[in-house]
Structures are given as structure tokens and as C-alpha cells.
Amino acid sequence: IGVIYAVNTLGAILGSLLAGFLLVPEIGLHNTIRLVAALAVVAALAILWITPGARGRAAGFALAAAVIAAIAFVPEWNRSLLSSGIPV
């Protein structure tokens, strides 16, 4: 358990540093979120693929396909609407 917790902590630290100092300045917030979502889908698909006899495998693949479609087809954010200060 200790090793898993340590790896999780290290990943959280490195991920926040990588996102904050490299990805967001280089490719922007919107594309960083898209990249991280795509990496999460790839990781989920890898786990579904290597898990023998996983229940709901077809549903998992369908959900992953829906997330991939959402990543691919979501337009850029409306920056003026986001910065207008209008309460939602």
C-alpha cells in the first residue's frame, strides 16, 4: 500500500508541475484538458483490454468512444463568455 501511495503522490506532483509549467503555457488550457482526457481514455481502454473476463467490456468501449467523440468535436470555449463575470 505504501508503494502505491508514494507513486500516486509522485504522479500528482509531477502532473501538476508538467501541466502548470509546460502544457498550459505551450498548448493552452483547452488543449491541455483535451490531452489529459485523451490519455485517461487510452489508460481506461488499456485496462479494459488486458483485464480477463471484464464485465461490461462493451459498455466500457462504448463509453470510451463517446468520450473520444466529445474530445474531438467540442468547439473552442467562448472566452468572452467565460470572462464576463455573469453568474450562472
PDB file of C-alpha atoms in Angstrom:
ATOM      1  CA  ILE A   1       0.000   0.000   0.000  1.00  0.00           C
ATOM      2  CA  GLY A   2       2.861   2.362   0.831  1.00  0.00           C
ATOM      3  CA  VAL A   3       4.452   1.999  -2.602  1.00  0.00           C
ATOM      4  CA  ILE A   4       1.148   2.632  -4.352  1.00  0.00           C
ATOM      5  CA  TYR A   5       0.549   5.722  -2.218  1.00  0.00           C
ATOM      6  CA  ALA A   6       4.072   7.004  -2.920  1.00  0.00           C
ATOM      7  CA  VAL A   7       3.701   6.519  -6.679  1.00  0.00           C
ATOM      8  CA  ASN A   8       0.317   8.277  -6.559  1.00  0.00           C
ATOM      9  CA  THR A   9       1.823  11.229  -4.685  1.00  0.00           C
ATOM     10  CA  LEU A  10       4.779  11.445  -7.069  1.00  0.00           C
ATOM     11  CA  GLY A  11       2.408  11.349 -10.054  1.00  0.00           C
ATOM     12  CA  ALA A  12       0.271  14.116  -8.583  1.00  0.00           C
ATOM     13  CA  ILE A  13       3.305  16.324  -8.010  1.00  0.00           C
ATOM     14  CA  LEU A  14       4.846  15.697 -11.430  1.00  0.00           C
ATOM     15  CA  GLY A  15       1.480  16.035 -13.174  1.00  0.00           C
ATOM     16  CA  SER A  16       0.734  19.413 -11.645  1.00  0.00           C
ATOM     17  CA  LEU A  17       4.224  20.689 -12.438  1.00  0.00           C
ATOM     18  CA  LEU A  18       4.045  19.403 -16.007  1.00  0.00           C
ATOM     19  CA  ALA A  19       0.587  20.849 -16.593  1.00  0.00           C
ATOM     20  CA  GLY A  20       1.200  24.206 -14.922  1.00  0.00           C
ATOM     21  CA  PHE A  21       4.640  24.994 -16.265  1.00  0.00           C
ATOM     22  CA  LEU A  22       4.774  23.192 -19.609  1.00  0.00           C
ATOM     23  CA  LEU A  23       1.451  22.121 -21.105  1.00  0.00           C
ATOM     24  CA  VAL A  24      -0.816  25.094 -20.344  1.00  0.00           C
ATOM     25  CA  PRO A  25       1.719  27.735 -21.463  1.00  0.00           C
ATOM     26  CA  GLU A  26       2.643  25.785 -24.605  1.00  0.00           C
ATOM     27  CA  ILE A  27      -0.658  24.393 -25.891  1.00  0.00           C
ATOM     28  CA  GLY A  28      -3.275  26.310 -23.864  1.00  0.00           C
ATOM     29  CA  LEU A  29      -5.804  25.294 -21.243  1.00  0.00           C
ATOM     30  CA  HIS A  30      -8.404  23.869 -23.625  1.00  0.00           C
ATOM     31  CA  ASN A  31      -5.932  21.634 -25.457  1.00  0.00           C
ATOM     32  CA  THR A  32      -4.318  20.552 -22.178  1.00  0.00           C
ATOM     33  CA  ILE A  33      -7.701  19.374 -20.898  1.00  0.00           C
ATOM     34  CA  ARG A  34      -8.291  17.571 -24.191  1.00  0.00           C
ATOM     35  CA  LEU A  35      -4.887  15.881 -23.981  1.00  0.00           C
ATOM     36  CA  VAL A  36      -5.388  14.735 -20.396  1.00  0.00           C
ATOM     37  CA  ALA A  37      -8.871  13.417 -21.216  1.00  0.00           C
ATOM     38  CA  ALA A  38      -7.489  11.517 -24.208  1.00  0.00           C
ATOM     39  CA  LEU A  39      -4.728  10.000 -22.059  1.00  0.00           C
ATOM     40  CA  ALA A  40      -7.325   8.924 -19.476  1.00  0.00           C
ATOM     41  CA  VAL A  41      -9.363   7.228 -22.210  1.00  0.00           C
ATOM     42  CA  VAL A  42      -6.276   5.421 -23.516  1.00  0.00           C
ATOM     43  CA  ALA A  43      -5.436   4.226 -19.990  1.00  0.00           C
ATOM     44  CA  ALA A  44      -9.018   3.035 -19.442  1.00  0.00           C
ATOM     45  CA  LEU A  45      -9.022   1.181 -22.768  1.00  0.00           C
ATOM     46  CA  ALA A  46      -5.713  -0.489 -21.902  1.00  0.00           C
ATOM     47  CA  ILE A  47      -7.132  -1.674 -18.578  1.00  0.00           C
ATOM     48  CA  LEU A  48     -10.307  -2.946 -20.271  1.00  0.00           C
ATOM     49  CA  TRP A  49      -8.257  -4.722 -22.901  1.00  0.00           C
ATOM     50  CA  ILE A  50      -5.881  -6.561 -20.546  1.00  0.00           C
ATOM     51  CA  THR A  51      -8.443  -7.478 -17.865  1.00  0.00           C
ATOM     52  CA  PRO A  52      -9.615 -11.040 -18.500  1.00  0.00           C
ATOM     53  CA  GLY A  53     -13.362 -11.553 -18.396  1.00  0.00           C
ATOM     54  CA  ALA A  54     -14.185  -7.956 -17.518  1.00  0.00           C
ATOM     55  CA  ARG A  55     -17.908  -7.396 -17.122  1.00  0.00           C
ATOM     56  CA  GLY A  56     -19.342  -4.597 -19.148  1.00  0.00           C
ATOM     57  CA  ARG A  57     -16.457  -4.550 -21.606  1.00  0.00           C
ATOM     58  CA  ALA A  58     -18.711  -3.497 -24.490  1.00  0.00           C
ATOM     59  CA  ALA A  59     -20.214  -0.717 -22.375  1.00  0.00           C
ATOM     60  CA  GLY A  60     -16.723   0.440 -21.431  1.00  0.00           C
ATOM     61  CA  PHE A  61     -15.631   0.582 -25.044  1.00  0.00           C
ATOM     62  CA  ALA A  62     -18.831   2.442 -25.989  1.00  0.00           C
ATOM     63  CA  LEU A  63     -18.247   4.964 -23.210  1.00  0.00           C
ATOM     64  CA  ALA A  64     -14.644   5.435 -24.321  1.00  0.00           C
ATOM     65  CA  ALA A  65     -15.829   6.030 -27.889  1.00  0.00           C
ATOM     66  CA  ALA A  66     -18.273   8.661 -26.624  1.00  0.00           C
ATOM     67  CA  VAL A  67     -15.521  10.440 -24.697  1.00  0.00           C
ATOM     68  CA  ILE A  68     -13.231  10.362 -27.744  1.00  0.00           C
ATOM     69  CA  ALA A  69     -16.014  11.860 -29.863  1.00  0.00           C
ATOM     70  CA  ALA A  70     -16.600  14.570 -27.270  1.00  0.00           C
ATOM     71  CA  ILE A  71     -12.887  15.391 -27.190  1.00  0.00           C
ATOM     72  CA  ALA A  72     -12.716  15.563 -30.972  1.00  0.00           C
ATOM     73  CA  PHE A  73     -15.849  17.589 -31.638  1.00  0.00           C
ATOM     74  CA  VAL A  74     -16.134  20.024 -28.727  1.00  0.00           C
ATOM     75  CA  PRO A  75     -15.509  23.524 -30.099  1.00  0.00           C
ATOM     76  CA  GLU A  76     -13.192  26.052 -28.519  1.00  0.00           C
ATOM     77  CA  TRP A  77     -14.530  27.808 -25.440  1.00  0.00           C
ATOM     78  CA  ASN A  78     -16.109  31.211 -25.802  1.00  0.00           C
ATOM     79  CA  ARG A  79     -13.519  33.278 -23.936  1.00  0.00           C
ATOM     80  CA  SER A  80     -15.660  36.427 -23.773  1.00  0.00           C
ATOM     81  CA  LEU A  81     -18.488  34.497 -22.114  1.00  0.00           C
ATOM     82  CA  LEU A  82     -16.089  32.861 -19.646  1.00  0.00           C
ATOM     83  CA  SER A  83     -14.550  36.176 -18.600  1.00  0.00           C
ATOM     84  CA  SER A  84     -17.721  38.271 -18.497  1.00  0.00           C
ATOM     85  CA  GLY A  85     -18.403  37.660 -14.816  1.00  0.00           C
ATOM     86  CA  ILE A  86     -22.025  36.767 -15.495  1.00  0.00           C
ATOM     87  CA  PRO A  87     -23.276  34.461 -12.710  1.00  0.00           C
ATOM     88  CA  VAL A  88     -24.614  31.167 -13.924  1.00  0.00           C
TER      89      VAL A  88
END
